[in-house]
PDB file as gemmi writes it, atoms N, CA and C in Angstrom:
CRYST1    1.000    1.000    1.000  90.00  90.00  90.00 P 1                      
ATOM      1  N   UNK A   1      30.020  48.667  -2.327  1.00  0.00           N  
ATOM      2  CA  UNK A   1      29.126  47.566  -2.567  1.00  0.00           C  
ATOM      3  C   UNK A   1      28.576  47.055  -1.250  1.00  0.00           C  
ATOM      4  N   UNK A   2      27.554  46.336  -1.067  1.00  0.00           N  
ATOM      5  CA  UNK A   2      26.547  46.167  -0.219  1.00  0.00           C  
ATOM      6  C   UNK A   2      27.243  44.758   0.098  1.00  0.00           C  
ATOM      7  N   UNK A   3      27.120  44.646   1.037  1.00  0.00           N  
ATOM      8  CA  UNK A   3      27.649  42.702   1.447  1.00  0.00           C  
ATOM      9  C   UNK A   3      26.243  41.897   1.927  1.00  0.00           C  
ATOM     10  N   UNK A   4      26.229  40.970   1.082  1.00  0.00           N  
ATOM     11  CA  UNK A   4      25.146  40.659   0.919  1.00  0.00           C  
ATOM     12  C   UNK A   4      25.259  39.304   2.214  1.00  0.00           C  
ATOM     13  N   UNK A   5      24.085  39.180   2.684  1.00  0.00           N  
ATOM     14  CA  UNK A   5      23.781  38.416   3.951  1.00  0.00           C  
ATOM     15  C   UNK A   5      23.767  36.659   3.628  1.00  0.00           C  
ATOM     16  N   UNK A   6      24.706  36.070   4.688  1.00  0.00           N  
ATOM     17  CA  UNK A   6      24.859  34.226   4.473  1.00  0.00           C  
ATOM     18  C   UNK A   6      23.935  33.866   3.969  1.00  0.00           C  
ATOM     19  N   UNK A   7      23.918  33.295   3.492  1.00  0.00           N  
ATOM     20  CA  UNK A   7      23.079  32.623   2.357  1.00  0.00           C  
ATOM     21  C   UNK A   7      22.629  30.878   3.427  1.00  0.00           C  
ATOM     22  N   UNK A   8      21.428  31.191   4.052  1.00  0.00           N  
ATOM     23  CA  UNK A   8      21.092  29.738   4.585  1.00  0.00           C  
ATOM     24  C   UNK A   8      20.984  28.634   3.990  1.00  0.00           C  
ATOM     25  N   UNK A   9      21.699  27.990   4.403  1.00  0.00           N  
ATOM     26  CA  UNK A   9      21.455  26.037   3.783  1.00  0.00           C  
ATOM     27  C   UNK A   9      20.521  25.697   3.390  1.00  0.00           C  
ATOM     28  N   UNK A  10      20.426  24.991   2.426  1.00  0.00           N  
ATOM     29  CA  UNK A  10      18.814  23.869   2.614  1.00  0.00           C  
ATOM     30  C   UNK A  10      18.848  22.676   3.308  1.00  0.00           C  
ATOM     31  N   UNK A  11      17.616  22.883   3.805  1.00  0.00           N  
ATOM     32  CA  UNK A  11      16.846  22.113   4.683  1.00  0.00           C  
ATOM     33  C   UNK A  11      17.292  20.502   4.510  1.00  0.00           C  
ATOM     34  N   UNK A  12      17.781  19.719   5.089  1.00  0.00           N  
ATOM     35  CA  UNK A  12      17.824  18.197   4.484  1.00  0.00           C  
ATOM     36  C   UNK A  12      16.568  17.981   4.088  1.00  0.00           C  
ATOM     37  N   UNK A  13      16.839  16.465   3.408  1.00  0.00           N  
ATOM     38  CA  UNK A  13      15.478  16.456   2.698  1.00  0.00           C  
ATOM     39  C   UNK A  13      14.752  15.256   3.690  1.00  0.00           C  
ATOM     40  N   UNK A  14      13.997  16.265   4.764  1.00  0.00           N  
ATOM     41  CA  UNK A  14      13.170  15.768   5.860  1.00  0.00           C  
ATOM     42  C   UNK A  14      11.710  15.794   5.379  1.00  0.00           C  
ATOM     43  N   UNK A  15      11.711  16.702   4.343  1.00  0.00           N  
ATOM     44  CA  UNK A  15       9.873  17.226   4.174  1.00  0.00           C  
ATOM     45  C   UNK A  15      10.047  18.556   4.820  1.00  0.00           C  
ATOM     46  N   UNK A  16      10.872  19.256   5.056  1.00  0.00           N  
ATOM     47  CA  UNK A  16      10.920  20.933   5.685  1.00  0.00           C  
ATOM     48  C   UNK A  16       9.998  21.706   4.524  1.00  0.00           C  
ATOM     49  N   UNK A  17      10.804  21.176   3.263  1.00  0.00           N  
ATOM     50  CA  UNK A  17      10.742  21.798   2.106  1.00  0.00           C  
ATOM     51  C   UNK A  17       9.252  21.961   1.406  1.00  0.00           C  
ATOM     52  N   UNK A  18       8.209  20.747   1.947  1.00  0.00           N  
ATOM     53  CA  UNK A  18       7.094  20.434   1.393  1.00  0.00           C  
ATOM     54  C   UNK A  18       5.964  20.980   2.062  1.00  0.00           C  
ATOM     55  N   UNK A  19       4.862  21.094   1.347  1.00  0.00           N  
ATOM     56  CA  UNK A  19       3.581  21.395   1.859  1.00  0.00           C  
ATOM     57  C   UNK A  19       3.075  20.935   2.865  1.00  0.00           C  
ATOM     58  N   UNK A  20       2.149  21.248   3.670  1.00  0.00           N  
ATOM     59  CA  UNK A  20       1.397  20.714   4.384  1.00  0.00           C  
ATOM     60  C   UNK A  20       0.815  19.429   3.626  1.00  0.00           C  
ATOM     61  N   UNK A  21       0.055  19.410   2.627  1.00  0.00           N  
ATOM     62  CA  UNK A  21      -0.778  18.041   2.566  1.00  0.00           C  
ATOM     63  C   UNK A  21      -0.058  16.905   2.011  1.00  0.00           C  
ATOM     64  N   UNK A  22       1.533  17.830   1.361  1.00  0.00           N  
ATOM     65  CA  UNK A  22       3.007  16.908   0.646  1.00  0.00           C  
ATOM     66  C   UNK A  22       3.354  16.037   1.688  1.00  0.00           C  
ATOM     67  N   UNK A  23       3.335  16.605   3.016  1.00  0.00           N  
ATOM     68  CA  UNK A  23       3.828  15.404   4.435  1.00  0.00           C  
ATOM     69  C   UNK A  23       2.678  14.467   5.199  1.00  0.00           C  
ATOM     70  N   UNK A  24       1.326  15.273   4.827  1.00  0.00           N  
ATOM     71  CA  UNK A  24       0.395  14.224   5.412  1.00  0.00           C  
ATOM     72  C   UNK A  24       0.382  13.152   4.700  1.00  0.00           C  
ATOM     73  N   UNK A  25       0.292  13.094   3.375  1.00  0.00           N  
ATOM     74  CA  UNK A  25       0.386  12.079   2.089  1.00  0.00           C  
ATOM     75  C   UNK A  25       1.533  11.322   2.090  1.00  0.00           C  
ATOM     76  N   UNK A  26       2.991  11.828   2.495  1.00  0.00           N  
ATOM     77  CA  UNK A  26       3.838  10.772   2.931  1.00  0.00           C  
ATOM     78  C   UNK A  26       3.833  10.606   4.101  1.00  0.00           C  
ATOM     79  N   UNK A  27       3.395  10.508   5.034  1.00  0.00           N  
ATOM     80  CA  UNK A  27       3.119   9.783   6.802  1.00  0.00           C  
ATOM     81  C   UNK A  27       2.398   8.985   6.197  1.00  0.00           C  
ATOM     82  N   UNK A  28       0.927   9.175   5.494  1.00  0.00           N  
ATOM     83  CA  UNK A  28       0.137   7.822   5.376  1.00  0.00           C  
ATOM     84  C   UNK A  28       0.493   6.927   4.375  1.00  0.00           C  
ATOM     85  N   UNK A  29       1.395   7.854   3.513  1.00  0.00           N  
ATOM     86  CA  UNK A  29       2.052   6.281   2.202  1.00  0.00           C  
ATOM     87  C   UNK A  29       2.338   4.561   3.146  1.00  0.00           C  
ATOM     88  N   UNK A  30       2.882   4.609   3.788  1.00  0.00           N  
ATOM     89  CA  UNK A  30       2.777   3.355   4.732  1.00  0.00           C  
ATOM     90  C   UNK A  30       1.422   2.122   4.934  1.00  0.00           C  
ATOM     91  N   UNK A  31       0.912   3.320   5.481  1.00  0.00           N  
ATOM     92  CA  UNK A  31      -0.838   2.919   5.824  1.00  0.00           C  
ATOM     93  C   UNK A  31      -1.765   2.481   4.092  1.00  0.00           C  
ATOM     94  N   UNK A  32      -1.449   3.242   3.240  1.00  0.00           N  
ATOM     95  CA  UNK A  32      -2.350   2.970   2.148  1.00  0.00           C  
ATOM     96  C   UNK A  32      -1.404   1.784   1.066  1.00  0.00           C  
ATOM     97  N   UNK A  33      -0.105   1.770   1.297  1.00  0.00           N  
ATOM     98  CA  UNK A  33       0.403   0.132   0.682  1.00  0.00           C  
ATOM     99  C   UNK A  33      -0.393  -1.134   1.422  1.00  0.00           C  
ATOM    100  N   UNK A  34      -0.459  -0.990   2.279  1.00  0.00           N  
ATOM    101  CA  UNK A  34      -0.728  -1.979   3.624  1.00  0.00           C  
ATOM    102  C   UNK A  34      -2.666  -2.013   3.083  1.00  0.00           C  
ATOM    103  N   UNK A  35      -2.623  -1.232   2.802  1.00  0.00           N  
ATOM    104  CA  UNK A  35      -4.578  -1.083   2.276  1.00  0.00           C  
ATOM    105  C   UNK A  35      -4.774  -2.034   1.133  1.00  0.00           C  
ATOM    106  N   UNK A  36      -3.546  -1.286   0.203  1.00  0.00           N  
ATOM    107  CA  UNK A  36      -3.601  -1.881  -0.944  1.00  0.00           C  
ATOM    108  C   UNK A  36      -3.062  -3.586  -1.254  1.00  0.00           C  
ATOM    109  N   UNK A  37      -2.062  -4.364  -0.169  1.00  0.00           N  
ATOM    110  CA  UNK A  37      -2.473  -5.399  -0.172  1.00  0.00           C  
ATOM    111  C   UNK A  37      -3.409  -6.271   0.322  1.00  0.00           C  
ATOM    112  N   UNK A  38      -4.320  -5.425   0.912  1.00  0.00           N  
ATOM    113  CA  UNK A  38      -5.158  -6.359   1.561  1.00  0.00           C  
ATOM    114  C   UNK A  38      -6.433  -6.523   0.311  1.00  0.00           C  
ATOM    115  N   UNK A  39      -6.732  -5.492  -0.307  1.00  0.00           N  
ATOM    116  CA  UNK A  39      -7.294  -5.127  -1.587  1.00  0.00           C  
ATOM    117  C   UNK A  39      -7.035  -6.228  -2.451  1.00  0.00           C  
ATOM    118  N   UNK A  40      -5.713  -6.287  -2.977  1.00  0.00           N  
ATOM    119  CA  UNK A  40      -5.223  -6.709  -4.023  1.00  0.00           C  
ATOM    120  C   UNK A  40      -5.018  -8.188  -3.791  1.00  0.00           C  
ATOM    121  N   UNK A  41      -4.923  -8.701  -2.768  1.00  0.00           N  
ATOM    122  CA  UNK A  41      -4.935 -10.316  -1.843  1.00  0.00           C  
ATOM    123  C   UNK A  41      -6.513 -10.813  -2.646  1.00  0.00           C  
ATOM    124  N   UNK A  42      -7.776  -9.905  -2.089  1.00  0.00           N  
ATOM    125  CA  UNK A  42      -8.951 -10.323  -2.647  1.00  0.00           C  
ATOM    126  C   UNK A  42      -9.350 -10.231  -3.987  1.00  0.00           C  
ATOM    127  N   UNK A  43      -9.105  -9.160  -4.712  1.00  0.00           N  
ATOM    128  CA  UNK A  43      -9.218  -8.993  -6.235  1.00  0.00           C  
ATOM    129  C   UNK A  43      -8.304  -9.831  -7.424  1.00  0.00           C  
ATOM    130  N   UNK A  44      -7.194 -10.486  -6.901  1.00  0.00           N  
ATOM    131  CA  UNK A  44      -6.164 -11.812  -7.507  1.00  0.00           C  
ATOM    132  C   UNK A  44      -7.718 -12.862  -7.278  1.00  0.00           C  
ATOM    133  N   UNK A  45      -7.506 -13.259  -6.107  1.00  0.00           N  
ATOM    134  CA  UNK A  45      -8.368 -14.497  -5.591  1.00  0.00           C  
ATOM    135  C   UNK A  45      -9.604 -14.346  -6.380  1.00  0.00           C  
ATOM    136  N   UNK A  46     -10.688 -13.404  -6.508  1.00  0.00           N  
ATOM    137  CA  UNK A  46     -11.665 -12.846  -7.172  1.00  0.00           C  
ATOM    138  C   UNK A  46     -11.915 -13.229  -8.689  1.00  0.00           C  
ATOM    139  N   UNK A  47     -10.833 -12.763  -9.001  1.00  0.00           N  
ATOM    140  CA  UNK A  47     -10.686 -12.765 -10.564  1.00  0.00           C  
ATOM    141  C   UNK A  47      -9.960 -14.080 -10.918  1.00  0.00           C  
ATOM    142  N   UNK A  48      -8.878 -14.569 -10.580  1.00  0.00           N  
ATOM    143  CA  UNK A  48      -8.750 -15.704 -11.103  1.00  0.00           C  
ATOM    144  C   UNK A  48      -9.465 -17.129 -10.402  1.00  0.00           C  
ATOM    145  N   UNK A  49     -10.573 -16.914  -9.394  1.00  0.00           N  
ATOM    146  CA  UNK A  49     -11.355 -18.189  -9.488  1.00  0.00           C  
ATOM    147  C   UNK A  49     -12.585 -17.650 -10.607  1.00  0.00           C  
ATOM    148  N   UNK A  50     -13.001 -16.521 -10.952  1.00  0.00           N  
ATOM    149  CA  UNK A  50     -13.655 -16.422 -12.546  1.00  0.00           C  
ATOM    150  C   UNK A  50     -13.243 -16.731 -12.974  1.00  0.00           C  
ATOM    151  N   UNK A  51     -12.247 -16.520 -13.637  1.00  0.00           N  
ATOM    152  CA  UNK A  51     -11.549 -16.961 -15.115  1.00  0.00           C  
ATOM    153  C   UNK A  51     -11.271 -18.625 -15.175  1.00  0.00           C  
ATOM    154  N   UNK A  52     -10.983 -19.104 -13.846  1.00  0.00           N  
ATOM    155  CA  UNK A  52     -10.942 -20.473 -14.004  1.00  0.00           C  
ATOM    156  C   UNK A  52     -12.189 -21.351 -14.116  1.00  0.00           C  
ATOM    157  N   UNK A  53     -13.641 -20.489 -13.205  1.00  0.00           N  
ATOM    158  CA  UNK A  53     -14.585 -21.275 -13.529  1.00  0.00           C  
ATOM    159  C   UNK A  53     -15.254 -21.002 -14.594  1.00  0.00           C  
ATOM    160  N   UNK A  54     -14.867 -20.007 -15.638  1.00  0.00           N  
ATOM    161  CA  UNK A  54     -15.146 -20.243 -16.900  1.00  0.00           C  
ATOM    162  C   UNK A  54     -14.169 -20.917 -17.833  1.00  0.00           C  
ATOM    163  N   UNK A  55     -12.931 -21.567 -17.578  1.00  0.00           N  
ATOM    164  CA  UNK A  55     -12.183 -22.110 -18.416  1.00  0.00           C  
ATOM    165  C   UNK A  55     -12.953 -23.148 -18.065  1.00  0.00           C  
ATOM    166  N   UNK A  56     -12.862 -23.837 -16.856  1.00  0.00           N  
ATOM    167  CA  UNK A  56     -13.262 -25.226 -16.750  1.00  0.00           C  
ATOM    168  C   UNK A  56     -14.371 -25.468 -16.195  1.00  0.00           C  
ATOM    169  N   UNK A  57     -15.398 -24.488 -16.391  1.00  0.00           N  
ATOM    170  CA  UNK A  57     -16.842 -24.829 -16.427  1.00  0.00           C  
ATOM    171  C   UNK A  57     -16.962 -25.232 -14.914  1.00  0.00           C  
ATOM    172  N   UNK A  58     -16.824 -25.122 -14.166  1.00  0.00           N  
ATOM    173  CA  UNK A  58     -16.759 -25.802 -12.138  1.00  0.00           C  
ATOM    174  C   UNK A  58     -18.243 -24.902 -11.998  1.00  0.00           C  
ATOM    175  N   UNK A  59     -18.375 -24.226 -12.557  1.00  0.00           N  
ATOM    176  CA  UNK A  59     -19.292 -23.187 -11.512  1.00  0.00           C  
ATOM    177  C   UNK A  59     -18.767 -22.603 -10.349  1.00  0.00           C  
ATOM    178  N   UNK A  60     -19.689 -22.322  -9.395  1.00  0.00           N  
ATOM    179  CA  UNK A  60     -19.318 -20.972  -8.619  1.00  0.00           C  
ATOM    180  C   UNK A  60     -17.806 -21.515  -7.731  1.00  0.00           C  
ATOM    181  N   UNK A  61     -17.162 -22.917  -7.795  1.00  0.00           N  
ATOM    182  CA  UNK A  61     -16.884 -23.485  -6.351  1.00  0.00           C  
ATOM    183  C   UNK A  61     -15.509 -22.613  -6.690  1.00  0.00           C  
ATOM    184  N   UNK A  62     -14.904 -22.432  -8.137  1.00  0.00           N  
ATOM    185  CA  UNK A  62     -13.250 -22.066  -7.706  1.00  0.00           C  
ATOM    186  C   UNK A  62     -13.022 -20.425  -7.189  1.00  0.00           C  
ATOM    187  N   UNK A  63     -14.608 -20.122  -7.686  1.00  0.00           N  
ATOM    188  CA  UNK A  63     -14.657 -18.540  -7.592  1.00  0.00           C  
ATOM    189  C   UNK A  63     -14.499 -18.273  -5.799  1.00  0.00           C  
ATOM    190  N   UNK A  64     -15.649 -19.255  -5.161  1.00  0.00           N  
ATOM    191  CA  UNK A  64     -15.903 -19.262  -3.599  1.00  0.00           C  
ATOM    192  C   UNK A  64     -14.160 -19.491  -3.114  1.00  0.00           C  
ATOM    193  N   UNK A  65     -13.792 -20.369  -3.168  1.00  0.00           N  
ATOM    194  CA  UNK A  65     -12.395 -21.153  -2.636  1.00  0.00           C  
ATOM    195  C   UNK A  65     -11.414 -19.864  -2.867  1.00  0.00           C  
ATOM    196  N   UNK A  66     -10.651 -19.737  -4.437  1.00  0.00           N  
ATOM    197  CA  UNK A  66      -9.928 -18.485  -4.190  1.00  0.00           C  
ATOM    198  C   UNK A  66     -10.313 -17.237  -3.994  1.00  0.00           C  
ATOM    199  N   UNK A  67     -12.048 -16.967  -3.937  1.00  0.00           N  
ATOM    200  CA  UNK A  67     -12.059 -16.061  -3.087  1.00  0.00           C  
ATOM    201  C   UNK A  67     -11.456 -15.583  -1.757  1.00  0.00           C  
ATOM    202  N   UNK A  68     -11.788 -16.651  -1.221  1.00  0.00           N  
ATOM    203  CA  UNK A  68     -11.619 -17.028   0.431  1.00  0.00           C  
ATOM    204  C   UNK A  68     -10.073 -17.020   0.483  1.00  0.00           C  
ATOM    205  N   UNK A  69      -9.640 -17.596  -0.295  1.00  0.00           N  
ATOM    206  CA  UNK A  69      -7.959 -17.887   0.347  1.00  0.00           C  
ATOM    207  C   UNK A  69      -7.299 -16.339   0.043  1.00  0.00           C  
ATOM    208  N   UNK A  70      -8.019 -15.553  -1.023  1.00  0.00           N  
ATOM    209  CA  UNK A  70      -7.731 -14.652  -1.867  1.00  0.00           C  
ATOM    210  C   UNK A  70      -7.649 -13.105  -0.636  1.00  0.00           C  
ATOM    211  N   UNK A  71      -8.625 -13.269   0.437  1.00  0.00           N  
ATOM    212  CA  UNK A  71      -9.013 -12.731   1.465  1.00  0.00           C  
ATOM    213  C   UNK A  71      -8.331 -12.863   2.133  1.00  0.00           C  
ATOM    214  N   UNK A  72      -7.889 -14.391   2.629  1.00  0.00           N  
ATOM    215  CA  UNK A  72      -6.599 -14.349   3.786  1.00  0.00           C  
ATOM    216  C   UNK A  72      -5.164 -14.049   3.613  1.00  0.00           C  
ATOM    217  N   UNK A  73      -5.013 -14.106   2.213  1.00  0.00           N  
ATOM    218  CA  UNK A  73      -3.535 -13.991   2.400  1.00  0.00           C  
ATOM    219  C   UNK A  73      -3.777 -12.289   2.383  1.00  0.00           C  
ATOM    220  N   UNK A  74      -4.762 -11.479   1.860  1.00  0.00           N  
ATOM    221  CA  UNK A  74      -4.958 -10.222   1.692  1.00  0.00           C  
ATOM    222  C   UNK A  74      -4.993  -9.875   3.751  1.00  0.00           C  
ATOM    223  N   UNK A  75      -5.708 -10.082   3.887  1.00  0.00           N  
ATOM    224  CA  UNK A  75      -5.948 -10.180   5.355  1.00  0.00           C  
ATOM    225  C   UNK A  75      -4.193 -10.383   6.428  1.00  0.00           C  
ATOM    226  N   UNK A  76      -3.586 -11.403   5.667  1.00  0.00           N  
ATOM    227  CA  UNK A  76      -2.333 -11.584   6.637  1.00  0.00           C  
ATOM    228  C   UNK A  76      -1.161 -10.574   6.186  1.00  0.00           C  
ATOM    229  N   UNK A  77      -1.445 -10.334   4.714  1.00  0.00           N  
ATOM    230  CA  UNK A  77      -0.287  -9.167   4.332  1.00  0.00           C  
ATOM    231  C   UNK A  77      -0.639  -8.266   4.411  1.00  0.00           C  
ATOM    232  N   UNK A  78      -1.832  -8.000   5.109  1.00  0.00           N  
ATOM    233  CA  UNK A  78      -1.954  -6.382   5.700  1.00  0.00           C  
ATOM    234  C   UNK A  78      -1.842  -6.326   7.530  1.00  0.00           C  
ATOM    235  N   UNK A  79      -2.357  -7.468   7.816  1.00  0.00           N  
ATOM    236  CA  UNK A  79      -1.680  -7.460   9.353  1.00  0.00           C  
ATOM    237  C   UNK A  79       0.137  -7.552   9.676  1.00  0.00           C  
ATOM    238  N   UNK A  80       0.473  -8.213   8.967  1.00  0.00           N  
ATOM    239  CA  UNK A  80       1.892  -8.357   8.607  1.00  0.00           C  
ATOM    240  C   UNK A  80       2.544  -7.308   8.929  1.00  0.00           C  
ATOM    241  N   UNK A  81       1.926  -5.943   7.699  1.00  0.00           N  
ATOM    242  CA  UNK A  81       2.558  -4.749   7.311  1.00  0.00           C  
ATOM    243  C   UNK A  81       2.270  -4.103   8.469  1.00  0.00           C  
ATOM    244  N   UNK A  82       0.486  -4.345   9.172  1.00  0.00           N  
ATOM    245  CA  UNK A  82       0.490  -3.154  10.558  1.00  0.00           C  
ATOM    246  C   UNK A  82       1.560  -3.106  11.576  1.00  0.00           C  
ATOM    247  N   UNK A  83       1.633  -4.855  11.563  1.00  0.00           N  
ATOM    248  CA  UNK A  83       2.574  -5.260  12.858  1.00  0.00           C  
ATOM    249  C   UNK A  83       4.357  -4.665  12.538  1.00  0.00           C  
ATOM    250  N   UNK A  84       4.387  -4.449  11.251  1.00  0.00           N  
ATOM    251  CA  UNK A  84       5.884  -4.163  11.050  1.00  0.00           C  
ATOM    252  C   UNK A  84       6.194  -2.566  11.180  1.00  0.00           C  
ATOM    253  N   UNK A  85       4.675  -1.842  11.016  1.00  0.00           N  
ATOM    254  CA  UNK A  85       4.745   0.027  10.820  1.00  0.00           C  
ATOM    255  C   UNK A  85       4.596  -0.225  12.759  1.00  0.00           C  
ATOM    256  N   UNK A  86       3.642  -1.038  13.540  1.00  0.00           N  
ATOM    257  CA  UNK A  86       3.846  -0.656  14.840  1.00  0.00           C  
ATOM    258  C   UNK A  86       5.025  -0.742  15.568  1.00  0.00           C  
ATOM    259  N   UNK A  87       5.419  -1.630  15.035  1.00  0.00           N  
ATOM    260  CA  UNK A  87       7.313  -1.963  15.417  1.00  0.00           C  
ATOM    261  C   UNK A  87       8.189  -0.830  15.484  1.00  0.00           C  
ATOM    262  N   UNK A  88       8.084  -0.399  14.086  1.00  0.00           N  
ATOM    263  CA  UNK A  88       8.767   0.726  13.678  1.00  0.00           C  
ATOM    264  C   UNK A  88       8.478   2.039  14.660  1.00  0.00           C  
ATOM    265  N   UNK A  89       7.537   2.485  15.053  1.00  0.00           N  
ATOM    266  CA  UNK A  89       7.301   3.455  15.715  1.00  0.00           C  
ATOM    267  C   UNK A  89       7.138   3.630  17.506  1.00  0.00           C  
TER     268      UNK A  89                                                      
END                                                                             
């Protein structure tokens, strides 16, 4: 019988195992959460000063206001996140 050759380990699970575009897509997972709150900061603010200035008839002012605030906190939880991925690296 033939003796068959060591049988190599697997790879920890570093990303050895994955594709090329499998590791570019997790390096930037970081970068595109950090996108997505800055996104999602303005589209809260967006949508619920609509919905409020059609509950209570205000016109444009609650739409303008949580727009705006809707922007900064979007704005600070994505600087937040840069300042915490530059840390990290």
């Amino acid at each position: 019988m033939a003796e068959k050759e060591p049988r190599e380990d697997k790879p920890a699970s570093d990303g050895g195992e994955l594709g090329e575009t499998a590791r570019q897509m997790r390096a930037a997972e970081p970068y595109l959460a950090a996108v997505w709150k800055l996104t999602g900061g303005a589209v809260v603010g967006v949508l619920g000063g609509y919905w409020l200035d059609k509950w209570l008839g205000t016109g444009p002012w609650l739409l303008v206001g949580l727009s705006l605030l809707g922007i900064c906190v979007g704005f600070y939880g994505f600087l937040r996140e840069m300042a915490r991925l530059g840390k990290r690296k």
